[in-house]
Coordinates of C-alpha atoms in Angstrom, one line a residue:
X1 CA -21.7 11.4 -8.5
X2 CA -20.5 12.1 -5.1
X3 CA -18.1 15.1 -5.6
X4 CA -16.3 14.7 -2.3
X5 CA -16.4 11.0 -1.2
X6 CA -13.9 11.4 1.5
X7 CA -16.0 14.1 3.2
X8 CA -19.2 12.1 2.6
X9 CA -17.7 9.0 4.4
X10 CA -16.4 11.2 7.2
X11 CA -19.9 12.8 7.6
X12 CA -21.5 9.4 7.8
X13 CA -19.0 8.4 10.5
X14 CA -19.8 11.6 12.5
X15 CA -23.5 10.9 12.2
X16 CA -23.2 7.4 13.6
X17 CA -21.0 8.7 16.5
X18 CA -23.2 11.7 17.4
X19 CA -26.7 10.4 16.7
X20 CA -26.9 6.7 16.5
X21 CA -24.4 5.5 19.2
X22 CA -25.7 7.7 22.0
X23 CA -29.3 6.5 21.3
X24 CA -28.4 2.9 21.8
X25 CA -28.7 1.2 25.1
X26 CA -26.8 -1.9 24.3
X27 CA -23.0 -1.9 25.1
X28 CA -22.5 -4.2 22.1
X29 CA -24.4 -1.8 19.8
X30 CA -22.4 1.2 21.0
X31 CA -19.1 -0.7 20.5
X32 CA -20.3 -1.8 17.0
X33 CA -21.2 1.8 16.1
X34 CA -17.8 3.0 17.2
X35 CA -16.2 0.3 15.1
X36 CA -18.3 1.3 12.1
X37 CA -17.2 4.9 12.7
X38 CA -13.5 4.0 12.7
X39 CA -13.9 1.9 9.6
X40 CA -15.7 4.7 7.7
X41 CA -13.0 7.2 8.7
X42 CA -10.3 4.8 7.5
X43 CA -12.1 4.2 4.3
X44 CA -12.4 7.9 3.7
X45 CA -8.7 8.4 4.2
X46 CA -7.8 5.5 2.0
X47 CA -10.2 6.6 -0.7
X48 CA -8.6 10.0 -1.0
X49 CA -5.0 8.7 -1.3
X50 CA -5.3 5.2 -2.6
X51 CA -4.1 5.6 -6.2
X52 CA -1.4 8.1 -5.3
X53 CA 0.0 5.9 -2.6
X54 CA -0.1 2.7 -4.7
X55 CA 1.6 4.5 -7.6
X56 CA 4.3 5.8 -5.3
X57 CA 4.9 2.2 -4.1
X58 CA 5.0 1.0 -7.8
X59 CA 7.5 3.6 -8.8
X60 CA 9.7 2.9 -5.8
X61 CA 9.6 -0.9 -6.6
X62 CA 10.6 -0.2 -10.2
X63 CA 13.5 1.9 -9.0
X64 CA 14.6 -1.0 -6.8
X65 CA 14.3 -3.4 -9.7
X66 CA 16.7 -1.2 -11.7
X67 CA 19.1 -1.3 -8.7
X68 CA 18.7 -5.1 -8.6
X69 CA 19.6 -5.5 -12.3
X70 CA 23.0 -3.8 -11.6
X71 CA 23.9 -6.3 -8.9
X72 CA 22.8 -9.7 -10.4
X73 CA 25.4 -11.7 -12.2
X74 CA 26.0 -15.4 -13.1
X75 CA 27.5 -16.1 -9.7
X76 CA 24.5 -14.7 -7.9
X77 CA 21.5 -15.5 -10.1
X78 CA 18.1 -14.1 -9.5
X79 CA 15.5 -16.6 -10.7
X80 CA 12.6 -14.2 -11.1
X81 CA 14.2 -11.6 -13.4
X82 CA 11.7 -12.2 -16.2
X83 CA 8.8 -11.5 -13.8
X84 CA 10.5 -8.3 -12.4
X85 CA 11.4 -7.1 -15.9
X86 CA 7.8 -7.6 -17.0
X87 CA 6.7 -5.6 -14.0
X88 CA 9.3 -2.9 -14.8
X89 CA 7.6 -2.3 -18.2
X90 CA 4.0 -2.6 -16.9
X91 CA 1.6 0.3 -16.3
X92 CA -1.9 0.0 -14.8
X93 CA -4.6 -0.7 -17.4
X94 CA -6.4 2.4 -16.2
X95 CA -6.5 4.7 -13.1
X96 CA -9.4 2.7 -11.6
X97 CA -8.3 1.5 -8.2
X98 CA -8.9 -2.1 -9.1
X99 CA -6.4 -1.9 -12.0
X100 CA -3.8 0.0 -9.9
X101 CA -4.3 -2.6 -7.1
X102 CA -3.6 -5.4 -9.6
X103 CA -0.3 -3.8 -10.6
X104 CA 0.6 -3.0 -7.0
X105 CA 0.1 -6.6 -6.1
X106 CA 2.5 -7.7 -8.9
X107 CA 5.0 -5.2 -7.6
X108 CA 4.8 -6.5 -4.1
X109 CA 5.2 -10.1 -5.4
X110 CA 8.4 -8.9 -7.1
X111 CA 9.5 -7.1 -4.0
X112 CA 9.2 -10.2 -1.9
X113 CA 11.3 -12.2 -4.4
X114 CA 13.9 -9.4 -4.5
X115 CA 14.1 -9.3 -0.7
X116 CA 14.7 -13.1 -0.5
X117 CA 17.6 -12.6 -3.0
X118 CA 18.9 -9.5 -1.3
X119 CA 19.0 -11.0 2.2
X120 CA 21.6 -13.5 0.9
X121 CA 23.4 -11.5 -1.8
X122 CA 23.1 -7.7 -1.3
X123 CA 22.6 -6.2 2.2
X124 CA 22.4 -2.5 0.9
X125 CA 19.5 -3.5 -1.4
X126 CA 17.9 -5.4 1.4
X127 CA 18.1 -2.3 3.6
X128 CA 16.6 -0.2 0.7
X129 CA 13.7 -2.7 0.6
X130 CA 13.1 -2.3 4.3
X131 CA 13.2 1.5 3.9
X132 CA 10.6 1.3 1.1
X133 CA 8.4 -0.8 3.4
X134 CA 8.7 1.8 6.1
X135 CA 7.8 4.6 3.7
X136 CA 4.9 2.5 2.5
X137 CA 3.6 2.0 6.0
X138 CA 3.9 5.7 6.8
X139 CA 2.1 6.7 3.6
X140 CA -0.8 4.4 4.5
X141 CA -1.2 4.9 8.2
X142 CA -4.6 6.1 9.3
X143 CA -5.2 9.2 11.4
X144 CA -8.1 8.0 13.6
X145 CA -9.7 10.6 15.9
X146 CA -10.7 9.6 19.4
X147 CA -14.3 8.3 19.3

């Protein structure tokens, strides 16, 4: 067991930057080492927050589905209501990242369909979807130190 995987990945990135990159003479190898460093730091950050961020997205999408249900009627049908209702009732099979990712992907499939509908039928809902996407991108941005 690695008790602090985020720190372990960060330590590996620092080791590459401070010990391996300076010892290389090839410009390509130095650039490659820096790229590996950035990827390891990004992985460390995502590892720490992945389940929490994806569950936040899932919960926000479920809230939007409930909003959608209030605005759909026979004059403005939403063809994927069965899919969105199934997602609304769904929970991840476990808290393993792969299971949370699977439900998250279902949620984003529903979100895409909702946005297609909202663009034509409900601009406030469309705006809410864009706001969710903004919060999603802010939650998931990486803080990469200068290397």
